[in-house]
Coordinates of C-alpha atoms and ligand atoms in Angstrom, one line a residue:
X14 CA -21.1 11.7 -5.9
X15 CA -20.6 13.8 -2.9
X16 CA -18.8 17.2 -2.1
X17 CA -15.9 17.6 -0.2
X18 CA -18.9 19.0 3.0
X19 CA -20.1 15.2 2.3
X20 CA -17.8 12.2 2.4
X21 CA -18.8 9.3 3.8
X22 CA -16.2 9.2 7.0
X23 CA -16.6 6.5 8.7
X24 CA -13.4 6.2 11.4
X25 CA -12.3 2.6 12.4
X26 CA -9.1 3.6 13.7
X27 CA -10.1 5.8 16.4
X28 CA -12.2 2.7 17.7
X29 CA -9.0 1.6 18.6
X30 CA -7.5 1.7 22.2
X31 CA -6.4 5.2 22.7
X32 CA -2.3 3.6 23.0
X33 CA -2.8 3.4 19.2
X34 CA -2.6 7.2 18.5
X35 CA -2.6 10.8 19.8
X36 CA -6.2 12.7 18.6
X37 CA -4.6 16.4 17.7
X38 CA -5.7 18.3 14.9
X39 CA -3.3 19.9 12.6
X40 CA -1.5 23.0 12.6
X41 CA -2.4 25.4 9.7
X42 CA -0.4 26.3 6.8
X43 CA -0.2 30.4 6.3
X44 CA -1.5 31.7 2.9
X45 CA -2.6 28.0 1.6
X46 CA -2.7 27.1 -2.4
X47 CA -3.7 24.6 -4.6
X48 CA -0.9 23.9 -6.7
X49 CA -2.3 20.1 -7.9
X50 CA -5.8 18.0 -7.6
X51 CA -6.4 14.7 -9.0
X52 CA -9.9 13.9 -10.2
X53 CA -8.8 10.3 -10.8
X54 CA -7.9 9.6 -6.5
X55 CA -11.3 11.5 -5.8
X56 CA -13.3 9.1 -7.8
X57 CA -12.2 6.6 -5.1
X58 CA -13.5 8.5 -2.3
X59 CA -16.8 8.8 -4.0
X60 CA -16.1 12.8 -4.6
X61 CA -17.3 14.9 -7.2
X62 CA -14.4 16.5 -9.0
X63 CA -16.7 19.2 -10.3
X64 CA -17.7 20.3 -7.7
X65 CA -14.7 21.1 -5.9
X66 CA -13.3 24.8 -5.7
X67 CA -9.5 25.3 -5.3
X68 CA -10.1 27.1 -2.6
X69 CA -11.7 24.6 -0.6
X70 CA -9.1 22.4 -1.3
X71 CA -6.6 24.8 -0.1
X72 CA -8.7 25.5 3.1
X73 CA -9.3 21.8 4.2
X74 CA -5.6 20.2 2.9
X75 CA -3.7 22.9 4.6
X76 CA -5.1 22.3 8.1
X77 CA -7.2 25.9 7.7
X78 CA -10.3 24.0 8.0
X79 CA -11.1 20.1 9.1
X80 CA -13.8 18.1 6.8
X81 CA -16.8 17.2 8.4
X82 CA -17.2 14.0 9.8
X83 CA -12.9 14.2 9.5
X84 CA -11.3 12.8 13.4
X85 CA -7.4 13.7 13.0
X86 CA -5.4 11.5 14.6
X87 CA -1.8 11.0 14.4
X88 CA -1.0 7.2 14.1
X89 CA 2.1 5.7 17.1
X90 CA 4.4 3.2 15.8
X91 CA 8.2 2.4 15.8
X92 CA 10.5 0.4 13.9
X93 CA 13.7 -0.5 12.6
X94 CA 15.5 2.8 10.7
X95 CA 18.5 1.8 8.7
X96 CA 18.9 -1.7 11.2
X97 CA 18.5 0.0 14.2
X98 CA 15.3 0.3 16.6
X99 CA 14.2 3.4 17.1
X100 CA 10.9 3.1 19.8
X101 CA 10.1 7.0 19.3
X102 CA 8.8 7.0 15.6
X103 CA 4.9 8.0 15.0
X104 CA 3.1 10.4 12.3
X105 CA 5.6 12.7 13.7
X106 CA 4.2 15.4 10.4
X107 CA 1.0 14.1 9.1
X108 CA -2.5 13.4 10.5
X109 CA -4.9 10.4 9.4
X110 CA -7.9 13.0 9.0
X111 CA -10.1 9.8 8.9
X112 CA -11.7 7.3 6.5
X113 CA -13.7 7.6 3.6
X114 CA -16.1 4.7 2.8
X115 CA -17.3 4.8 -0.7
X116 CA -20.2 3.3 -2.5
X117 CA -18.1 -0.2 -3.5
X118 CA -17.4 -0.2 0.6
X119 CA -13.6 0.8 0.2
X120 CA -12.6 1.9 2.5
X121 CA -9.8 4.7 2.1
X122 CA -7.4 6.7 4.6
X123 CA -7.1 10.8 4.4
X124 CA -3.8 11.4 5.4
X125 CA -2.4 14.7 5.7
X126 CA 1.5 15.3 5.4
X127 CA 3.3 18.3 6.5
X128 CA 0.3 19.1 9.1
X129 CA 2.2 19.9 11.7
X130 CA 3.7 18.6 14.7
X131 CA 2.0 16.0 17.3
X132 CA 3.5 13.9 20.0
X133 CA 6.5 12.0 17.3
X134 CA 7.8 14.9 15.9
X135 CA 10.9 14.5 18.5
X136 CA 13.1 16.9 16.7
X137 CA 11.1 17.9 13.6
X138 CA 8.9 20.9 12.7
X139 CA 6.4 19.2 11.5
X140 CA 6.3 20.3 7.9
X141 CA 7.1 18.8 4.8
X142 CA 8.4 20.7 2.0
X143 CA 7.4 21.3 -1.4
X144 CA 10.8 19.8 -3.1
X145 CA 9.7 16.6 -1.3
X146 CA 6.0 17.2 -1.7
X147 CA 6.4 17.3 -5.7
X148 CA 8.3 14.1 -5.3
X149 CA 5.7 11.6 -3.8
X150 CA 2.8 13.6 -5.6
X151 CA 4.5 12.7 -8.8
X152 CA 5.8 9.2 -7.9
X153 CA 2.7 7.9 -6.5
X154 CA 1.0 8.4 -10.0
X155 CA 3.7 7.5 -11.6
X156 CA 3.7 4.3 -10.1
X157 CA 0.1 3.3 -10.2
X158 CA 0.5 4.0 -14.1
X159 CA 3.3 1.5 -14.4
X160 CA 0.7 -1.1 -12.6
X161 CA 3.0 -0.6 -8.9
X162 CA 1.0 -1.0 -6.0
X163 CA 1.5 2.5 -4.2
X164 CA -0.5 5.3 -2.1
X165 CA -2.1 7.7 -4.0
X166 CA -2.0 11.8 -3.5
X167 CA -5.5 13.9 -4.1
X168 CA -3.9 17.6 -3.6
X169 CA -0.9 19.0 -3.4
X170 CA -1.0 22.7 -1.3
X171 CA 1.8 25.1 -1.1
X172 CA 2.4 27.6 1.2
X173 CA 4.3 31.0 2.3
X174 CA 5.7 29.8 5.5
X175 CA 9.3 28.1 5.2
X176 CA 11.2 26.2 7.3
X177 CA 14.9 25.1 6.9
X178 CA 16.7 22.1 5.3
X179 CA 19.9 21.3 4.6
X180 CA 21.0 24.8 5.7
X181 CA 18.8 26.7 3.5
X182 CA 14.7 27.6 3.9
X183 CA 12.2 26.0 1.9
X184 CA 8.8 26.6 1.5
X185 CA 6.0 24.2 3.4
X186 CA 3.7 22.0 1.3
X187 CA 1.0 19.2 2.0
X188 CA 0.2 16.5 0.7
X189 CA -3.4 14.8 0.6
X190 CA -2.3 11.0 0.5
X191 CA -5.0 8.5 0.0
X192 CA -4.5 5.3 0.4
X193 CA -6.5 2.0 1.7
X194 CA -3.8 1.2 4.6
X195 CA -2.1 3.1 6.6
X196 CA -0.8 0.5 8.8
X197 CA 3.0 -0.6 9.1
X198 CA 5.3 -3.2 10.2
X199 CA 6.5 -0.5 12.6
X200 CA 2.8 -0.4 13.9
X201 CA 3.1 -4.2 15.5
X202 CA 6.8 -3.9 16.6
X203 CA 5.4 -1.0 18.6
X204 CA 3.1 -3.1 20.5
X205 CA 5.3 -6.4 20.6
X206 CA 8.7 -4.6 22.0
X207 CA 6.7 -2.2 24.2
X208 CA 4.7 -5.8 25.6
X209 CA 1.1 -4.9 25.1
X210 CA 0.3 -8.0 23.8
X211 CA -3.3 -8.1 24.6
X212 CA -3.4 -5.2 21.8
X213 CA -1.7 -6.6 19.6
X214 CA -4.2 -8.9 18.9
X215 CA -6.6 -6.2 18.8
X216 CA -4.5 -4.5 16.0
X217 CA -4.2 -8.1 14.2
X218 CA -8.0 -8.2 14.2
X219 CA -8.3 -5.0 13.2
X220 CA -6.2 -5.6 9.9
X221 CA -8.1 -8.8 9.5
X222 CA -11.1 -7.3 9.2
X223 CA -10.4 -4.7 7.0
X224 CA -7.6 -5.8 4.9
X225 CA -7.6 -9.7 5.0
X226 CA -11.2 -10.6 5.6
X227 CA -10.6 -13.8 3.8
X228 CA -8.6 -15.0 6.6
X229 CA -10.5 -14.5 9.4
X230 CA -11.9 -18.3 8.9
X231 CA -8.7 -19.7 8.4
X232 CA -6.8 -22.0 10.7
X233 CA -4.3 -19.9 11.4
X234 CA -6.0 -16.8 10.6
X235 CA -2.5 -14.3 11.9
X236 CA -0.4 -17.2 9.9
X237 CA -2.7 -16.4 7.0
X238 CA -2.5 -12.7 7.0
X239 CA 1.6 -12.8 7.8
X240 CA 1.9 -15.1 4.2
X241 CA 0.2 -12.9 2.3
X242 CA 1.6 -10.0 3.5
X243 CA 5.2 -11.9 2.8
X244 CA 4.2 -12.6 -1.1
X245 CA 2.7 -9.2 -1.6
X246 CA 5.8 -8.0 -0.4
X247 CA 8.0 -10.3 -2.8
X248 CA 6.2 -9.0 -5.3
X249 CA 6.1 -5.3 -4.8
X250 CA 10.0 -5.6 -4.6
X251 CA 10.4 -7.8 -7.6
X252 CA 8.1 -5.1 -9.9
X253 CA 10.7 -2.6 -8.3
X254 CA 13.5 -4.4 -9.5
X255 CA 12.1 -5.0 -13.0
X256 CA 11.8 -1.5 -13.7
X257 CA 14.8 -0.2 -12.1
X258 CA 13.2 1.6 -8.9
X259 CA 15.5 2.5 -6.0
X260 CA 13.1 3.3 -2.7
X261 CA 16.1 4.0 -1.1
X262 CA 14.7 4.3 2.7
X263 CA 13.3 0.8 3.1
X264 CA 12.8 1.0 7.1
X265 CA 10.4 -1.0 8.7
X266 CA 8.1 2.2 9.6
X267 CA 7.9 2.7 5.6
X268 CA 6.7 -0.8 4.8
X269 CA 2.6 -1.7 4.3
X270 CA 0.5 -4.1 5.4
X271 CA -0.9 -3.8 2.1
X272 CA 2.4 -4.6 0.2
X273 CA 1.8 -0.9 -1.3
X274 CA 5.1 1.3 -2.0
X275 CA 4.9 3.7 1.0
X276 CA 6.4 6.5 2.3
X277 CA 8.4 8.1 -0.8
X278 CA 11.7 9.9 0.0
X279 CA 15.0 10.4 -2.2
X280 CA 13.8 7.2 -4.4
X281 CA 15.4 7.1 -8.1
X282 CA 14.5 5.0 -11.5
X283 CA 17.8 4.0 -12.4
X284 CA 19.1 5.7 -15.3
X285 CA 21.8 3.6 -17.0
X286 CA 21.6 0.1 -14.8
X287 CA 23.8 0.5 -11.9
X288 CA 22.9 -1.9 -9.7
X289 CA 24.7 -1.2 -6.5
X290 CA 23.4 2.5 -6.8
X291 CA 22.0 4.1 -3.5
X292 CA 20.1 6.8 -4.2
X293 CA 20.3 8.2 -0.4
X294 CA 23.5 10.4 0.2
X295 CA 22.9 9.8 3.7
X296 CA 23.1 6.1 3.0
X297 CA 26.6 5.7 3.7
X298 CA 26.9 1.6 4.1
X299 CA 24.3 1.7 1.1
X300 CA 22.2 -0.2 3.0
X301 CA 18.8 0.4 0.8
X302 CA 21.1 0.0 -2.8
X303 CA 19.2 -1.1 -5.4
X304 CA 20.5 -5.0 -5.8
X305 CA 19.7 -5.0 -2.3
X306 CA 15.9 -4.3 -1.8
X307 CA 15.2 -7.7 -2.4
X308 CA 17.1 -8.9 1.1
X309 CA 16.2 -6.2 3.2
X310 CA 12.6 -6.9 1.9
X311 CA 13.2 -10.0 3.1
X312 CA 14.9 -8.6 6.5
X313 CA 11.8 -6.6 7.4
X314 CA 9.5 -9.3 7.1
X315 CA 11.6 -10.7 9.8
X316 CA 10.9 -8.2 11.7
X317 CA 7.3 -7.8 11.1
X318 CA 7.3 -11.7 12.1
X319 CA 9.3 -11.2 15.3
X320 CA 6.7 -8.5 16.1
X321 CA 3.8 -11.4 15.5
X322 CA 5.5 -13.9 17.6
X323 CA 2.8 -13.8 20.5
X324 CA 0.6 -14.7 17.5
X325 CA 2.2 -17.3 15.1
X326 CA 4.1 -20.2 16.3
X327 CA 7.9 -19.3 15.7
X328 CA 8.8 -22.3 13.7
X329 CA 6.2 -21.0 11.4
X330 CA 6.8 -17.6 11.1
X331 CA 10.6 -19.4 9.9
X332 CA 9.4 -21.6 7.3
X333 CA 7.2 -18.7 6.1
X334 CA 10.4 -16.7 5.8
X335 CA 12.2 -19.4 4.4
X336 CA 9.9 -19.3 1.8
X337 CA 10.6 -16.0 0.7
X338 CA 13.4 -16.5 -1.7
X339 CA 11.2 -18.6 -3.5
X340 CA 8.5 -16.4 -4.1
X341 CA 10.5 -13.4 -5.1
X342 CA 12.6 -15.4 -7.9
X343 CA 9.1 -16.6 -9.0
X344 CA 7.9 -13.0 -8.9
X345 CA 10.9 -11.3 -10.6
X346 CA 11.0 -13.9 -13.5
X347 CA 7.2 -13.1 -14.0
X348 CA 7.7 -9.7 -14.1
X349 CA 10.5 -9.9 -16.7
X350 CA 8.9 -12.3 -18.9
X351 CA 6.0 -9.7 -19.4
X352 CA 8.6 -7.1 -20.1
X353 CA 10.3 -9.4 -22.5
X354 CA 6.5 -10.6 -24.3
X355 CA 7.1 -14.0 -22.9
X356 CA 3.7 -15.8 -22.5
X357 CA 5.0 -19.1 -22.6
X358 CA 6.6 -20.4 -19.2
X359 CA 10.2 -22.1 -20.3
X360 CA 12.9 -23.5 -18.7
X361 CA 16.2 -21.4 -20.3
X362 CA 14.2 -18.0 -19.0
X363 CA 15.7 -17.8 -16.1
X364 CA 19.0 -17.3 -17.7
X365 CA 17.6 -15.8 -20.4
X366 CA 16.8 -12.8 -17.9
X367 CA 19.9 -12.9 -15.5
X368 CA 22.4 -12.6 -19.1
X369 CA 20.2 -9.5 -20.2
X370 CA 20.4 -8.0 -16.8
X371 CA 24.3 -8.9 -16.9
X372 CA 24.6 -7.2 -20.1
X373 CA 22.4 -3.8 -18.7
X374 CA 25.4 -3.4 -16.4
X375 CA 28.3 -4.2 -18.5
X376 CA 27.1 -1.7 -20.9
X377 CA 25.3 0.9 -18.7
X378 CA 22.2 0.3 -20.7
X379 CA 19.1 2.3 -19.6
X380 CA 17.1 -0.5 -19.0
X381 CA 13.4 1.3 -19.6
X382 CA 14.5 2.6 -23.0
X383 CA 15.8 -0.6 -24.0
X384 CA 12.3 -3.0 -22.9
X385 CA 10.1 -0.1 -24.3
X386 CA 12.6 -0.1 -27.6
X387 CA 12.3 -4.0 -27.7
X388 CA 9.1 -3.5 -27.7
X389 CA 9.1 -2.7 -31.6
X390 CA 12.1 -5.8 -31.9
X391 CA 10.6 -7.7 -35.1
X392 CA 14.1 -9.1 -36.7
X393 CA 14.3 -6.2 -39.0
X394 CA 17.6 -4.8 -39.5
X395 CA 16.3 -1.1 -38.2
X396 CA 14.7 -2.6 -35.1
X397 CA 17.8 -4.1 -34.3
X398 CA 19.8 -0.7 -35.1
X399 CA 17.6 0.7 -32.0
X400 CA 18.5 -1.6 -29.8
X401 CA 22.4 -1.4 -30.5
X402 CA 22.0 2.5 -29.8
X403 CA 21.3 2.2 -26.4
X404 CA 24.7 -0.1 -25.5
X405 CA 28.2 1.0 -25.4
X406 CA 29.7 -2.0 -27.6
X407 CA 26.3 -2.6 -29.8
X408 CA 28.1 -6.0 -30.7
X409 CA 27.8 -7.0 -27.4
X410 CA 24.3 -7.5 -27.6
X411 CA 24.1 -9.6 -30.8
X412 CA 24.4 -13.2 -28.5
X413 CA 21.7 -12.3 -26.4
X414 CA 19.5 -11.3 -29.3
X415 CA 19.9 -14.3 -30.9
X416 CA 18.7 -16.5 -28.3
X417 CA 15.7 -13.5 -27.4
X418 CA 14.6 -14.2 -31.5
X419 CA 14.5 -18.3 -30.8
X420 CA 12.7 -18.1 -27.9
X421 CA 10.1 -15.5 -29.5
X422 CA 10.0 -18.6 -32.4
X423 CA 7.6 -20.7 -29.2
X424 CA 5.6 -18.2 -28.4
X425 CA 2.0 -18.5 -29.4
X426 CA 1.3 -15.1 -29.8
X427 CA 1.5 -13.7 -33.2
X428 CA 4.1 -10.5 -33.3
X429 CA 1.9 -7.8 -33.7
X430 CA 0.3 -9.1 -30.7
X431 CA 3.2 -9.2 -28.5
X432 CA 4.2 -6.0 -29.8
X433 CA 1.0 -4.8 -28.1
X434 CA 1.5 -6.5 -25.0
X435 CA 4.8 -5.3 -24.4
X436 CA 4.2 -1.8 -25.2
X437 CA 1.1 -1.7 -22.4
X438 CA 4.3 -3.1 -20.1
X439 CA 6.9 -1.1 -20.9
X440 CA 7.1 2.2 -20.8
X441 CA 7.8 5.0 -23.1
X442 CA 8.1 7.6 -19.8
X443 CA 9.3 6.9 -16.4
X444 CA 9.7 9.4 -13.8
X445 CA 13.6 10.3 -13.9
X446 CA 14.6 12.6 -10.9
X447 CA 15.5 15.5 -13.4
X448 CA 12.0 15.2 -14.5
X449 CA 11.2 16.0 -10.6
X450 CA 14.0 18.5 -10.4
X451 CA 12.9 20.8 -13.5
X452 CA 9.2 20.9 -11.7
X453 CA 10.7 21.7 -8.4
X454 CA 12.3 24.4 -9.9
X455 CA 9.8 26.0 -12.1
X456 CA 7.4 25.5 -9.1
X457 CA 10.2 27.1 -7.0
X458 CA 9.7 30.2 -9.0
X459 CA 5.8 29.9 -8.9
X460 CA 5.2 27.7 -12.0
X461 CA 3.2 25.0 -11.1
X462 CA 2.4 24.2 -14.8
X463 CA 5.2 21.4 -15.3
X464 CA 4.1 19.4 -12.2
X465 CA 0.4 19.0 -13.5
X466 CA 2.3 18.0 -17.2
X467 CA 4.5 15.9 -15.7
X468 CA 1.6 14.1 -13.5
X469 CA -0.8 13.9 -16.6
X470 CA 2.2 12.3 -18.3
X471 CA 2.8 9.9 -16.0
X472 CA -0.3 8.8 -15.2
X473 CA -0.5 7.2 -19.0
X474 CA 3.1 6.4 -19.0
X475 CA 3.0 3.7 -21.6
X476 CA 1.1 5.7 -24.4
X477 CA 3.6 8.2 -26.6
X478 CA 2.9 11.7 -26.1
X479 CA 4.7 13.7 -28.9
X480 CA 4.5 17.1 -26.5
X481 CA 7.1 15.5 -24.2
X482 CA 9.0 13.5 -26.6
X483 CA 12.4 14.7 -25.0
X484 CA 11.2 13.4 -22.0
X485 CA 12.1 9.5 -23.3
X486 CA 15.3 9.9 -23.9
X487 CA 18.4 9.4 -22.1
X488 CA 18.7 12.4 -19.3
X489 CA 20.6 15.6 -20.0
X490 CA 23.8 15.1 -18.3
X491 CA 23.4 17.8 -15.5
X492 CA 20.6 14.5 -14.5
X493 CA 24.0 12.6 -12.8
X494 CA 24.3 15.5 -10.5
X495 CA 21.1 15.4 -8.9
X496 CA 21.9 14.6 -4.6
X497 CA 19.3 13.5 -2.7
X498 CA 18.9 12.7 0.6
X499 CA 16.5 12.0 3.7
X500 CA 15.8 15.6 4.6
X501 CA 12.4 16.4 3.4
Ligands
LIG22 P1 10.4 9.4 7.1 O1 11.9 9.4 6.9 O2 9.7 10.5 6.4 O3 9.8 8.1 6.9 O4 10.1 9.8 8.6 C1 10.7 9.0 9.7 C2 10.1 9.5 11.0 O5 10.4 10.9 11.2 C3 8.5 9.5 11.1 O6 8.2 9.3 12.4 C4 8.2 10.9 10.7 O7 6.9 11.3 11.1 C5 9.3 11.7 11.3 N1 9.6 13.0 10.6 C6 10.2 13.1 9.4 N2 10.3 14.4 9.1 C7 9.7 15.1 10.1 C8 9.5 16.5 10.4 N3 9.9 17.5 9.6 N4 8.9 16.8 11.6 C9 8.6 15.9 12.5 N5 8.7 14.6 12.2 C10 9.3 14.2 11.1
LIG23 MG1 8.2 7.1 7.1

């Protein structure tokens, strides 16, 4: 295990044509603190969580002090914000401090948010604030306990210096984000609409090596990678529809080659099952609502292929498109049968799904409570009592239960058994922006004590925790007045 004076950089990116990025290092935060560390992201990089001193981590994630062996960097790309190209986008706030190879050869990105400002901060100041901060610490372990493919955070350092949002100043944070792929679909449009073709290949290589080294044999080794970047993608969105998650700024720039939830912003779980809620208040054609993420999934890819056009024939890139729909539905329906204990693959589940999800929002059901509540579903007259709680017209649901108890009769699993299975599926805690909102504000007055709950929570969402009990039921109802938007 090393110290935070020894990780194993090793930094592949800055091999790249110099187009690819602006070297800059960042700017430091005044008065840096830890507020959060995870030991679980720093086994990934090989580091010793032992050994590390707060103050250290304060020093190096604040910009105070670079790692050695770290290269900052701050990545160019553009892409497609809310339908519309925009060529100036880049890290315009964060810095890829480098790579970290560990002992299994993963290889893992450092990247610093709210480090300043570099060539694409165009209007910005750089910063990121805590409010925001909080948000993607919490949601990125959040998600990884639900089984979401997502970047991770390391540390989370606060600050003295503010800066203004909204009208009003807010302190500065950083965030240590950790993930394996920092590259996004805005990273090829970049090269495709500004022509450099010639490196464009050079960044398709790249990703082949390090993300897709199984294709780099194939026939069509770009066709390859573009495939399984579409069906990772299918399925990120369809785990994000089966548990009610509204990203809420699904631009091109904040899409991964990895197929990893990226780039959090005013993202909700869905409370009661709306499911033409936009979480963004900026979002005025409610472009990134929730019944929507599947399309504009879909849209993006389109992009991403127009971006690979010099690369893959163009009646390919189409059929791989076309193909899409296909691979979602598939991916939605296996997500919901693990939600619903189904092992068994079975014609009527399809509809069996689509009724249930009719029914969430016909009688504003809180879909989490009710699959976690399900859960303990075993015919008994009280088990079906807690399910009829959690809609407005309990009768309503008595059809759908019916057919849910016939269909359990062919599975082979005995109940206690599926009872199991579906409680390591469904949660008992999600992170519900009032969860967020009372951290922010207890970290707001210098607590920092409910974020570390909250992440400890999360990160084991699926086990009960009688501590936070309150924290699985339905929201308090000062939760519906929650706005969020883009400024962060
Ligand atoms: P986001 O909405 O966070 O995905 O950011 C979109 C683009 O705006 C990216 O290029 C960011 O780097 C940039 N950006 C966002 N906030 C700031 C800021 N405060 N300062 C500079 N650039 C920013
Ligand atoms: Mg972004």
């Amino acid at each position: 295990m090393a110290s935070l004076e020894n990780l194993n950089f090793d930094n592949s990116y800055l091999r790249l044509p110099n187009l690819f990025y602006q070297q800059i290092e960042p700017t430091p935060l005044n008065d840096p603190f830890l507020i959060a560390f995870n030991p679980d992201v720093a086994t990934l990089l090989d580091l010793d969580a032992n050994s590390v001193q707060s103050a250290d981590l304060a020093k190096y994630f604040s910009g105070q002090a670079l790692l050695p062996g770290s290269q900052p960097l701050a990545m160019k790309y553009t892409g497609h914000q809310f339908g519309v190209y925009n060529p100036e986008l880049g890290d315009g706030r964060g810095l890829l401090l480098g790579e970290v190879v560990n002992s299994k050869e993963e290889r893992w990105d450092l990247h610093l948010k709210g480090s300043g400002k570099t060539a694409f901060s165009r209007f910005g100041d750089g910063r990121a604030v805590l409010r925001s901060s909080i948000r993607e610490y919490l949601i990125s372990e959040a998600m990884s306990g639900l089984g979401i493919p997502t970047t991770r955070a390391l540390a989370l350092v606060g600050s003295q210096e503010k800066v203004m949002r909204d009208g009003m100043m807010e302190s500065c944070a950083a965030l240590l984000r950790v993930t394996q792929c920092h590259i996004r679909f805005g990273h090829f449009e970049y090269l495709y609409y500004s022509r450099q073709h010639d490196e464009l290949k050079v960044l398709a290589d790249y990703c082949l090596e390090r993300f897709y080294p199984q294709f780099k044999e194939a026939d069509q080794p770009y066709q390859a990678m573009y495939e399984e970047v579409i069906q990772r993608s299918a399925e990120l969105v369809a785990k994000w529809q089966a548990y009610g998650f509204v990203h809420a700024v699904l631009n091109t720039d904040n899409m991964s080659l990895l197929g990893e939830a990226f780039d959090y912003g005013p993202f909700s779980f869905l409370d009661t099952y709306k499911p033409k809620l936009v979480s963004n208040h900026n979002d005025h054609k409610g472009r990134y609502a929730f019944d929507r993420q599947p399309e504009i999934v879909q849209w993006n890819l389109s992009c991403l292929g127009q971006a690979l056009l010099t690369l893959i024939d163009k009646n390919d890139v189409i059929a791989l498109l076309d193909s899409y729909p296909e691979r979602y539905k598939k991916a939605e329906l296996t997500e919901f049968r693990r939600r619903l204990g189904l092992q068994a693959d079975e014609q009527g589940d399809s509809e069996l799904v689509r009724e249930l999800l009719q029914l969430f929002a016909q009688q504003n059901v809180d879909m989490n409570r009710f699959f976690r509540t399900l859960s303990n579903f075993d015919g008994s007259d009280e088990s079906i009592a807690d399910l009829m709680k959690l809609i407005s017209y309990p009768s309503a649901l008595t059809p759908w239960l019916l057919k849910y108890e016939q269909r359990l009769e062919n599975e082979p699993a005995s109940q206690p058994i599926r009872k199991a299975q579906m409680r390591s599926v469904n949660p008992q805690f999600i992170l519900r922006n009032y969860m967020a909102e009372e951290a922010i504000r207890s970290a707001t007055d210098g607590d920092f004590t409910l974020v570390n709950d909250l992440m400890a929570l999360l990160k084991n969402p699926m086990q009960d925790n009688s501590a936070f009990e309150r924290y699985a039921e339905a929201p308090p109802e000062w939760a519906g007045g929650i706005c969020l938007t883009c400024s962060s």
